[in-house]
Coordinates of C-alpha atoms (C1' of nucleotides) in Angstrom, one line a residue:
Chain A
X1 CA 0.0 0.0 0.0
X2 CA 2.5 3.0 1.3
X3 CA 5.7 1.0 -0.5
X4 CA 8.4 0.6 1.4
X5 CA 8.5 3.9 3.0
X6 CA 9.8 3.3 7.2
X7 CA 7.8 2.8 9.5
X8 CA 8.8 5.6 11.8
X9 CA 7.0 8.5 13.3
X10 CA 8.3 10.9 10.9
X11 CA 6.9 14.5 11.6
X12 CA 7.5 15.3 7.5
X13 CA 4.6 12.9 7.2
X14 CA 2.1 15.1 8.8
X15 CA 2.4 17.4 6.3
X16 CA 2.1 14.9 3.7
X17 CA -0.7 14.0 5.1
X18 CA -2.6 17.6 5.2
X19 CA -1.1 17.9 1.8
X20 CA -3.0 14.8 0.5
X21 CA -6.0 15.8 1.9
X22 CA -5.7 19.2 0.1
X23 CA -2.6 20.4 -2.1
X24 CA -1.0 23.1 0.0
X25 CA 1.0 26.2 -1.4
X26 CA 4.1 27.3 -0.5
X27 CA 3.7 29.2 2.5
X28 CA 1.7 26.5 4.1
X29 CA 4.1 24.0 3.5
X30 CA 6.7 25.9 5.3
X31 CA 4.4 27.3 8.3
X32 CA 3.9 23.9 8.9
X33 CA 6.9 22.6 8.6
X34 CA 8.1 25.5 11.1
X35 CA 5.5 24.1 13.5
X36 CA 7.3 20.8 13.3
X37 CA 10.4 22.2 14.5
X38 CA 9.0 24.0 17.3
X39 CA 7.3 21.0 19.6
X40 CA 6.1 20.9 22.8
X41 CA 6.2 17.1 24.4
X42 CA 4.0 15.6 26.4
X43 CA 4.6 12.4 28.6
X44 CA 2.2 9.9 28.4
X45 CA -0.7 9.6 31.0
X46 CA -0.5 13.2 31.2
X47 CA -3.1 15.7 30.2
X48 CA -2.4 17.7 27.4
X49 CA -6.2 20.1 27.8
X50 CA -8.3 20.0 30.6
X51 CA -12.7 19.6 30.3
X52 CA -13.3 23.2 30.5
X53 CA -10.1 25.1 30.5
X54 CA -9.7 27.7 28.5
X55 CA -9.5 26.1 24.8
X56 CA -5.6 27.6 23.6
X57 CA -4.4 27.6 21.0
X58 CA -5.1 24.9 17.8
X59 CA -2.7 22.5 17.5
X60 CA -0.9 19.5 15.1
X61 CA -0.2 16.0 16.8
X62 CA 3.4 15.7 15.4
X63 CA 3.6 11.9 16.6
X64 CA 2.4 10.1 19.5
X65 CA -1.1 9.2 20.2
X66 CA -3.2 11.2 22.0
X67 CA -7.4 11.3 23.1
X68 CA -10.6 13.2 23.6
X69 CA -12.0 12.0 26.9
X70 CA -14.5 12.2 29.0
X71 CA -14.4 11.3 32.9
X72 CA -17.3 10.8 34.8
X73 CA -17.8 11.5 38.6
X74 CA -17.2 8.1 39.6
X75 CA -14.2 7.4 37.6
X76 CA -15.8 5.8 34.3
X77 CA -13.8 6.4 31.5
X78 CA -14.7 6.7 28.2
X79 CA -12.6 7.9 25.0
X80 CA -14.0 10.1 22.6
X81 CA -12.0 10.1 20.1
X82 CA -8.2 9.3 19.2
X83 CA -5.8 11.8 17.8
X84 CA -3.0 10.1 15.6
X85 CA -0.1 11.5 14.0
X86 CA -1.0 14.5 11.3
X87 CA -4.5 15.1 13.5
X88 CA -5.5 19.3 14.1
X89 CA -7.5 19.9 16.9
X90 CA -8.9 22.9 18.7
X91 CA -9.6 24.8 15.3
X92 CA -12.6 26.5 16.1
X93 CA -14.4 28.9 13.6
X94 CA -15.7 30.9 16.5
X95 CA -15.5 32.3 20.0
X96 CA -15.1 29.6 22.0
X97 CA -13.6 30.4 25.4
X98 CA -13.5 26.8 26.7
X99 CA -12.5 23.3 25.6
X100 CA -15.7 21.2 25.4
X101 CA -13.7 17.9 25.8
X102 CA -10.5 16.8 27.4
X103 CA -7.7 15.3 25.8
X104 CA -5.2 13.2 27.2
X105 CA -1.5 12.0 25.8
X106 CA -1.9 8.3 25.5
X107 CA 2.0 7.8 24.6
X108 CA 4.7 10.3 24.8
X109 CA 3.4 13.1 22.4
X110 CA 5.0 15.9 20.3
X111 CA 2.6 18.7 19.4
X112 CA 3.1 21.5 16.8
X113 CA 1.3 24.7 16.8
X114 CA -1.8 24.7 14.2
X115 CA -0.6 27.9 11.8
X116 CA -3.2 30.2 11.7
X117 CA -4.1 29.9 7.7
X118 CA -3.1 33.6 6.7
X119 CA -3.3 35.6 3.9
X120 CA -0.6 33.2 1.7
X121 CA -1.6 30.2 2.4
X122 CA -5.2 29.7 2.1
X123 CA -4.8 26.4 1.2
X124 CA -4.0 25.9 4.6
X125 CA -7.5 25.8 5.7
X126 CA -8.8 23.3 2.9
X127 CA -6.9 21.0 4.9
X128 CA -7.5 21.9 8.0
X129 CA -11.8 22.0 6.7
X130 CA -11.5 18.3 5.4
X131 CA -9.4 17.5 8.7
X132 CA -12.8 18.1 10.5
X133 CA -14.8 16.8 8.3
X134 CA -12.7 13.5 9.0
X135 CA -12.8 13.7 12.4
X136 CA -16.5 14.0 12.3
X137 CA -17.1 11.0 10.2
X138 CA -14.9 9.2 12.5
X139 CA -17.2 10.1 15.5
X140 CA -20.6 9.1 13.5
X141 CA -18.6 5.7 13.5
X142 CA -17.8 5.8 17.2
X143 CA -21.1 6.3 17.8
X144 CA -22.2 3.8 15.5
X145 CA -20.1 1.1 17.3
X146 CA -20.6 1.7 20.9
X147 CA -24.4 2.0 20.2
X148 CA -24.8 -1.4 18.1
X149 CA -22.0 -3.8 17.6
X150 CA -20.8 -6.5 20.0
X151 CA -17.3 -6.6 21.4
X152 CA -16.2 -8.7 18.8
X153 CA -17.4 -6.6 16.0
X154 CA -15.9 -3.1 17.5
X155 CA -12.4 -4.7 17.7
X156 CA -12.7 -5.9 14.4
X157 CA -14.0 -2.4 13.1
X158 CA -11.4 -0.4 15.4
X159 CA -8.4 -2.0 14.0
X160 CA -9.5 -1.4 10.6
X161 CA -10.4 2.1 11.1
X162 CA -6.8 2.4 12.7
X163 CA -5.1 0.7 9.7
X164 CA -6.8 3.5 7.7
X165 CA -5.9 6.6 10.0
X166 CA -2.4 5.4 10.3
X167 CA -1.8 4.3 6.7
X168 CA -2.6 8.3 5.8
X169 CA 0.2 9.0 7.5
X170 CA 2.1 6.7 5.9
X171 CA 2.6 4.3 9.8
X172 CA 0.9 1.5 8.4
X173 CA 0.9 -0.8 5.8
X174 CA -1.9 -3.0 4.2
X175 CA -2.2 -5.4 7.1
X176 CA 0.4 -4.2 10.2
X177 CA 0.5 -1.2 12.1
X178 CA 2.1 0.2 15.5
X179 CA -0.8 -0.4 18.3
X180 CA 0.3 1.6 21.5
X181 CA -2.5 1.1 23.0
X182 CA -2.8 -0.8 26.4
X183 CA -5.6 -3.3 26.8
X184 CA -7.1 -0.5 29.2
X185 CA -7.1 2.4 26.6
X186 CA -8.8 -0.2 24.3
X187 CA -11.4 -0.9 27.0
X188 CA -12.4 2.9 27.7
X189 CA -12.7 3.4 23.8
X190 CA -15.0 0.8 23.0
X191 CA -17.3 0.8 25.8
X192 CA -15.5 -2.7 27.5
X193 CA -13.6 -3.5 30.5
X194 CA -9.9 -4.4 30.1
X195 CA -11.3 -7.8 31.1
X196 CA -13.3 -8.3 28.0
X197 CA -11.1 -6.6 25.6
X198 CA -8.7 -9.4 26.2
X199 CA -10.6 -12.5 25.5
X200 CA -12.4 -10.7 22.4
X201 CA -8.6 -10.6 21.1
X202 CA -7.8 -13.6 22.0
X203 CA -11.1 -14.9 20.1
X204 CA -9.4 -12.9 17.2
X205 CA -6.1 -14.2 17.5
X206 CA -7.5 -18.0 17.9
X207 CA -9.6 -17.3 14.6
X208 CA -6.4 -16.5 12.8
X209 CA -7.8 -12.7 12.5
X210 CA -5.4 -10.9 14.3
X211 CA -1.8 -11.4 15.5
X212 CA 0.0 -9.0 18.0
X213 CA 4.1 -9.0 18.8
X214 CA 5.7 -6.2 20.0
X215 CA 3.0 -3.5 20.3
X216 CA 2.6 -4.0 16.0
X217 CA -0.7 -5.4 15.2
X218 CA -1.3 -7.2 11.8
X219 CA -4.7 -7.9 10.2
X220 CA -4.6 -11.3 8.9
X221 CA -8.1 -11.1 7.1
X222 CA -9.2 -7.9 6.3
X223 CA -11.9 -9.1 4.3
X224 CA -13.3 -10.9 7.1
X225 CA -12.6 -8.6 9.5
X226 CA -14.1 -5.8 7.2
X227 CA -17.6 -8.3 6.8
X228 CA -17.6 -8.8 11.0
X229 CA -18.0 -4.7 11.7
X230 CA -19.7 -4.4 8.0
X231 CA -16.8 -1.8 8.2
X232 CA -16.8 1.3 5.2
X233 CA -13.4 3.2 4.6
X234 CA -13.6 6.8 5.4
X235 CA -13.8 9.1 2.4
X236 CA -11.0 9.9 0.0
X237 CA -10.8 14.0 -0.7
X238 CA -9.6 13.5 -4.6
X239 CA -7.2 16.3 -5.3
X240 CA -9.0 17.3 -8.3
X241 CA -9.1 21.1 -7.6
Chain B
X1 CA -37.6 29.2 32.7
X2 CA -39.1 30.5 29.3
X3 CA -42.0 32.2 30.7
X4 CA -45.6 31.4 29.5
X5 CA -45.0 31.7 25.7
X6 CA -47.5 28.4 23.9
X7 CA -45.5 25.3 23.8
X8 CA -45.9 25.3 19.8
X9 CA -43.8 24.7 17.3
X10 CA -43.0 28.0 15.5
X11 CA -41.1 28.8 12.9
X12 CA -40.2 32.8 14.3
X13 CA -38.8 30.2 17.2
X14 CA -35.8 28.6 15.4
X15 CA -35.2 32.2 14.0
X16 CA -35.2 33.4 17.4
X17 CA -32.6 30.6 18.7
X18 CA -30.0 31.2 16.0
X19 CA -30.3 35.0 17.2
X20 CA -29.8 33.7 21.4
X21 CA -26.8 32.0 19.3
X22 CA -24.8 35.1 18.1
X23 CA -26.8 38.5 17.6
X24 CA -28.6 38.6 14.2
X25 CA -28.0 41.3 11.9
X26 CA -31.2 42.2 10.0
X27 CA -30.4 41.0 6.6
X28 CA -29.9 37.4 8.1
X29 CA -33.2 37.9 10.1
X30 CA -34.8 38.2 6.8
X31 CA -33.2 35.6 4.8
X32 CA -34.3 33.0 7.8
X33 CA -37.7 34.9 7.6
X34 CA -38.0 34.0 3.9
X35 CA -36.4 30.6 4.4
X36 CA -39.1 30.0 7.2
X37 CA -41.9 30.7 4.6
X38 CA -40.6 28.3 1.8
X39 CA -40.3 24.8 3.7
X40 CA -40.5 21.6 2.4
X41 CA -42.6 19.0 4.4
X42 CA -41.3 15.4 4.8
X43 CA -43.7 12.7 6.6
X44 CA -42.4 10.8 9.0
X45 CA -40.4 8.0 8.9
X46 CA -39.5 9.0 5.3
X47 CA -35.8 9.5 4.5
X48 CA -34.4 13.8 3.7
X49 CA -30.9 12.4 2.8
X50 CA -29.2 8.7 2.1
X51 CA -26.0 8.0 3.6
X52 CA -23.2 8.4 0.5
X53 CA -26.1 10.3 -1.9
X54 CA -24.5 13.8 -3.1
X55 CA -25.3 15.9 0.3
X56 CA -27.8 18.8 -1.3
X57 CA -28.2 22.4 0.3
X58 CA -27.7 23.5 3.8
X59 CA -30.9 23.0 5.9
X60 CA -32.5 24.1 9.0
X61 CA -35.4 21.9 10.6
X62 CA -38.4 24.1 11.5
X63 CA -40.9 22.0 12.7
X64 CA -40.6 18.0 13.8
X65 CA -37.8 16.0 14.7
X66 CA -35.5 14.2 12.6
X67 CA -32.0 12.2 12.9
X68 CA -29.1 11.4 11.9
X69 CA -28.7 7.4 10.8
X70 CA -26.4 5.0 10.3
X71 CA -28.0 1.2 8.9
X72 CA -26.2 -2.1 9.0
X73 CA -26.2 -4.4 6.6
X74 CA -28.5 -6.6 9.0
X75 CA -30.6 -4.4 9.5
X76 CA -29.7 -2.6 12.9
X77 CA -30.2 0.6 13.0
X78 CA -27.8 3.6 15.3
X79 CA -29.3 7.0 15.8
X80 CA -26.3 9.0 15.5
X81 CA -27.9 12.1 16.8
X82 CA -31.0 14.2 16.5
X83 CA -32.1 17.0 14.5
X84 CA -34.4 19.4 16.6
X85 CA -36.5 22.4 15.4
X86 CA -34.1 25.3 14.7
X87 CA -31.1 22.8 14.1
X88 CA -28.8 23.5 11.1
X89 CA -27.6 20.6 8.8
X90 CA -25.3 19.8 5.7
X91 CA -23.2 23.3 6.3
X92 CA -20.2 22.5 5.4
X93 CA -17.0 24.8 4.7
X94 CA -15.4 22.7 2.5
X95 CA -16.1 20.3 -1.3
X96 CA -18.1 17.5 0.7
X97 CA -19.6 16.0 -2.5
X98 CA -21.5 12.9 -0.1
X99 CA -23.5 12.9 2.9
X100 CA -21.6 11.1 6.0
X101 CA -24.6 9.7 7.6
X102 CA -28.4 9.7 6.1
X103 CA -30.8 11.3 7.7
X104 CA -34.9 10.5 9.0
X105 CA -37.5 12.1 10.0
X106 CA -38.5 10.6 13.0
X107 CA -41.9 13.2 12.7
X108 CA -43.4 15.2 10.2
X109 CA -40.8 17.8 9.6
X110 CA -40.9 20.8 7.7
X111 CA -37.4 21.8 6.7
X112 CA -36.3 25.2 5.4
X113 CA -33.3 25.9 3.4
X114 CA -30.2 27.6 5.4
X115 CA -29.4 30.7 3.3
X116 CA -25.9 31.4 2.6
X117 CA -24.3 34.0 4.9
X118 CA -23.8 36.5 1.9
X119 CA -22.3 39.9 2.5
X120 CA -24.7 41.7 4.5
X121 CA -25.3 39.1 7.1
X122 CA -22.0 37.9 8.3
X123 CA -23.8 37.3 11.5
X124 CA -25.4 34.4 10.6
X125 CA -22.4 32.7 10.0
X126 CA -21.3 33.4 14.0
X127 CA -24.9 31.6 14.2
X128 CA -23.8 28.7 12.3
X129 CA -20.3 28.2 13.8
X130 CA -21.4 28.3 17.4
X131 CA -25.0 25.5 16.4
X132 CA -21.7 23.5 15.1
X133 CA -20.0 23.6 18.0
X134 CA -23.2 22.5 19.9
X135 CA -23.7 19.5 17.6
X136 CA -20.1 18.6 18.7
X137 CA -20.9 18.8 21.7
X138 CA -23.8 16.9 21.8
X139 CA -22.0 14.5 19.5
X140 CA -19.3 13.7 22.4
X141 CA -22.2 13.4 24.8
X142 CA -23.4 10.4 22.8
X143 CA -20.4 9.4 22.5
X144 CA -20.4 9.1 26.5
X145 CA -23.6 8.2 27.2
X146 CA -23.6 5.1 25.2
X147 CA -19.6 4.0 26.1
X148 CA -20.2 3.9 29.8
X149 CA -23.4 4.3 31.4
X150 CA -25.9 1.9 32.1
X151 CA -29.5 1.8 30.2
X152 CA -30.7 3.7 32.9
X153 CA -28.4 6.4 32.9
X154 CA -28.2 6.8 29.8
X155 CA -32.2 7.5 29.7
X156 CA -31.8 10.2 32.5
X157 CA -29.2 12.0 30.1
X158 CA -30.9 12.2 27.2
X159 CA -34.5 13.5 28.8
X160 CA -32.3 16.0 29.7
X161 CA -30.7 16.8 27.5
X162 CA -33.7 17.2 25.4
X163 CA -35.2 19.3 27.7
X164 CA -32.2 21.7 27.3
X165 CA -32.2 21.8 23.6
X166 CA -35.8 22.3 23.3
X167 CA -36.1 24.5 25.7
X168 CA -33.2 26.8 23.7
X169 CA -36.1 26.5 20.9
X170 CA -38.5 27.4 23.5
X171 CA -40.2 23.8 23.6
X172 CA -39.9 22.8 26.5
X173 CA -40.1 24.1 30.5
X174 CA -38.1 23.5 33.2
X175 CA -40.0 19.9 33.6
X176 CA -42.1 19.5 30.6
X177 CA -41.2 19.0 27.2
X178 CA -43.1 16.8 24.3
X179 CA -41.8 13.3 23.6
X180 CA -42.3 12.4 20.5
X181 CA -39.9 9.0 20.4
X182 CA -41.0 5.9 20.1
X183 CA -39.5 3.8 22.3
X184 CA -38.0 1.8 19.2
X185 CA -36.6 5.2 18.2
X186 CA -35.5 5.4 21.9
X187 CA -33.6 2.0 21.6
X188 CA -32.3 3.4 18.4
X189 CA -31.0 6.2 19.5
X190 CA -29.0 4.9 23.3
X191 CA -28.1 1.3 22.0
X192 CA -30.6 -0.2 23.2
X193 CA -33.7 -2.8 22.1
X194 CA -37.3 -1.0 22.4
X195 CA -38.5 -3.9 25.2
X196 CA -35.5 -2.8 27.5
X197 CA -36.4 0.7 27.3
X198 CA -40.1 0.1 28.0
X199 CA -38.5 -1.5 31.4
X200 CA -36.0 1.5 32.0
X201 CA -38.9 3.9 31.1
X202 CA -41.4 2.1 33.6
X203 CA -38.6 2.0 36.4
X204 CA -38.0 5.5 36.2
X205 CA -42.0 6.1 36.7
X206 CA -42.1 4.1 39.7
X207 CA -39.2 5.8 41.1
X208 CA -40.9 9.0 40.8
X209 CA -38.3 10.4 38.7
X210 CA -40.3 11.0 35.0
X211 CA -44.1 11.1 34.3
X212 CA -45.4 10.6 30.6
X213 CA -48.7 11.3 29.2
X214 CA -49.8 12.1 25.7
X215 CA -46.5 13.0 23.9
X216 CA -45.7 15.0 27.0
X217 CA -42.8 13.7 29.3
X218 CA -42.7 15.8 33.0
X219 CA -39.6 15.6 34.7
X220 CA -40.3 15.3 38.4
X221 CA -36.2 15.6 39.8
X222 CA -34.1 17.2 37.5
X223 CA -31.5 17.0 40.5
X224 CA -31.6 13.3 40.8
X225 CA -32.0 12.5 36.6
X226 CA -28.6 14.6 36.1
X227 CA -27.4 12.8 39.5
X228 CA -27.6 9.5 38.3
X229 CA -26.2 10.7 34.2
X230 CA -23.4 13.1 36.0
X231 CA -25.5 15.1 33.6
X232 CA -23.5 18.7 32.6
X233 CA -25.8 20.9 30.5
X234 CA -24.4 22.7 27.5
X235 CA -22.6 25.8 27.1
X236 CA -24.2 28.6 26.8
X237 CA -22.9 31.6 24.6
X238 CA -23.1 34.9 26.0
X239 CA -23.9 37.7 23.6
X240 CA -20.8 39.9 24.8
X241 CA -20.2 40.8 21.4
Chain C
dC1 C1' -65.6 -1.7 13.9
dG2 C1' -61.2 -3.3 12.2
dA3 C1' -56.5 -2.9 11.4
dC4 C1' -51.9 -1.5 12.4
dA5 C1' -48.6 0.6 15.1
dA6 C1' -47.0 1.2 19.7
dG7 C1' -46.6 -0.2 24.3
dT8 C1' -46.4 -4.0 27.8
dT9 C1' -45.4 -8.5 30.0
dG10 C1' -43.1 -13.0 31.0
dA11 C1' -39.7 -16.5 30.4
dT12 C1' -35.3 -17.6 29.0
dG13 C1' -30.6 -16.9 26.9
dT14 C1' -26.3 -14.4 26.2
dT15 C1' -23.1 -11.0 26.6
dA16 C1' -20.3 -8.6 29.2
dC17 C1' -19.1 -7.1 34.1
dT18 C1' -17.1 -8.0 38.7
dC19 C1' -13.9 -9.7 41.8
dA20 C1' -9.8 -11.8 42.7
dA21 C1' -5.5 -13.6 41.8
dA22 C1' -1.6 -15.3 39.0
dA23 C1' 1.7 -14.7 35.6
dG24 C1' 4.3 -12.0 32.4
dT25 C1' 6.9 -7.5 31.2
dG26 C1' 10.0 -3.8 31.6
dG27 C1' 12.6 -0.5 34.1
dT28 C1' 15.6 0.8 38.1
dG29 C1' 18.9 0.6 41.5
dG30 C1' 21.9 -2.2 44.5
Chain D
dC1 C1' 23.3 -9.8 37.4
dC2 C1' 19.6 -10.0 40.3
dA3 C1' 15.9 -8.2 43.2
dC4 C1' 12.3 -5.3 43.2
dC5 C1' 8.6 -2.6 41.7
dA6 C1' 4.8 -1.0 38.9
dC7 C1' 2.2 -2.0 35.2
dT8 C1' 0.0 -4.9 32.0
dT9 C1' -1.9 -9.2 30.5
dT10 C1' -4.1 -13.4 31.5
dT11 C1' -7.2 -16.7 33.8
dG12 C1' -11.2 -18.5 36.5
dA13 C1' -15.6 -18.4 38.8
dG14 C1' -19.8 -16.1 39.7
dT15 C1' -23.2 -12.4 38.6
dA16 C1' -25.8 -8.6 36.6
dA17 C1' -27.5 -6.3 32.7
dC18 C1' -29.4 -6.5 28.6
dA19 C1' -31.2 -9.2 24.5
dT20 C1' -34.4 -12.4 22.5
dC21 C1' -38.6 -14.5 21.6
dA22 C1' -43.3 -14.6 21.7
dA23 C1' -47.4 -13.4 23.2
dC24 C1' -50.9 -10.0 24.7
dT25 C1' -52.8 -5.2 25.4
dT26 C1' -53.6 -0.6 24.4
dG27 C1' -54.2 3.0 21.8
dT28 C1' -55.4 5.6 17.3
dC29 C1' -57.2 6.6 13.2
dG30 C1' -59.6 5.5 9.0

DNA sequence: CGACAAGTTGATGTTACTCAAAAGTGGTGG
DNA sequence: CCACCACTTTTGAGTAACATCAACTTGTCG
């Protein structure tokens, strides 16, 4: 799929990825690649925005994994929404004083600052427009799987919609990718307990789906992982303009 | 709360709402005037937009609920989120030639075309960035609701949660507000199958916590429903511009 | 009145949770 | 190199929540 490109969290590939989902000028390119000199890191575990704090300033996920959650009084859990390498958040086409959501660094994180798309580089905010509108398809599909599949089938659809995200940025190939996350994190963002989330993989793993070494997953069916979550790719933006 | 203005639905209402939004200018008062006038009825249960068709004109609802969908190849069916009277739909600041997610009527709904903010009423676009960010919000509340709480829960959240977003429209009072769900839409909508929430519905009467007669549900706590959802209402814009 | 959709009930099955403990993993310092 | 620690993964047994299936009842509207 992505040839034979590394595997490495590269931050160039961020801006490929903005770039592929709309061609960028110039100036954007170079804003952003300024941005991915200039990082501020992030330990993992640690909070990167607090629910209702004042919202900051928009940023780029440079590499690292980080998540949109949401803490209840008692403790429960539950992930919103992941932000993977080449991911914008807190762009906000308004006034808005604070951050609806928190988000947490699920890995050691490096995040650039989000250029403001100025006068040269208007191209800058295609991308950043069709960024949303990914991350909005991808929470329709969160919602979609915590409301009506079984464990099994929002595993299944999770990896898959991880091969995609990370294969965008060029971390993944057709079948393997890097999976960080802890059997915990994997429990609070598909609605399980860490209990469960390890005998559905197992069930995977014994039905030749799925094999894990190393913190890489590979996909050994896609097709049939793919027919279990009845799982559709997200949208392609073709670079036609 | 909203004084003793008729619980009907009324067009001038949604008008009104985008205005308690962000401050109207006139010229956007009269383009949602005019839109208000020119509305397209569409019965219930009948489909305004299939998942994947090309995605049509903005709209705004004006009368009737509707809802966002997603449908499984088996049949199951996820209510990704609702569409209220005075909700905005398919804005979208980018080339989005497909809809993400169909969308139902869940009632008869009259729907009115969003007009463009065009030169004179930049306003209105303040109106539609900040119903976006509500949608988000509302969006991660799902998101929540259906990851980790319990059928129960999850029933207290969303009455009221209604209650808050009608009662932006001016639908609803502090208690009262109409219900117009079935309970299969119910199930639909938190994950759930219809008979279960006839049982959560029934358990919530006895406990003297929700009263519902003819289309109209009366909330009898408000402290302990958003108790047992750790229910946090949304945020409120103040009109300090 | 008849028909159809919506709501209700009971019995039973299954999925996923809870609690508890053991076993593996990696990092740190003696 | 080993002992130790914290964290993660794995396993087992028992339980609770919710689903399923199949009636039956109650509207509601022509």
């Amino acid at each position: 799929m992505t040839s034979s490109r590394p595997l490495l969290p590269d931050r160039a590939l961020v801006i490929e990825r903005l770039g592929a989902l709309a061609p960028l000028d110039e100036e954007g390119r170079q804003a952003l690649l300024a941005a991915a000199h200039r990082t501020r890191r992030i330990a993992a575990h640690r909070e990167i925005i607090g629910e209702g704090s004042p919202a900051g300033e928009p940023g780029i996920v440079m590499s690292g994994w980080a998540a949109r959650v949401r803490i209840f009084a008692d403790g429960r859990r539950q992930i919103l929404g992941l932000l993977l390498p080449g991911d914008v958040f807190g762009i906000c086409r308004q006034t808005k004083p604070l951050a609806v959501t928190g988000i947490v660094a699920l890995t050691d994180v490096a995040l650039g600052d989000a250029p403001a798309p100025c006068g040269g580089c208007e191209r800058l905010a295609a991308a950043y427009a069709r960024s949303g509108a990914l991350d909005e398809f991808f929470m329709y599909r969160q919602i979609a799987r915590l409301g009506r599949l079984s464990a099994r089938e929002r595993m299944a659809d999770l990896l898959l919609e991880l091969r995609d995200r990370l294969a965008m940025v060029g971390l993944a190939t057709a079948e393997t990718f890097p999976l960080v996350m802890t059997q915990e994190m994997l429990a609070d963002m598909l609605g399980l307990t860490s209990v469960h989330v390890n005998r559905t993989l197992q069930a995977l793993r014994r039905d030749g789906l799925l094999e894990l070494h190393g913190g890489t997953a590979r996909l050994r069916n896609v097709d049939a992982l793919a027919r279990i979550a009845d799982y559709r790719p997200p949208p392609t933006y073709e670079p036609h303009a």
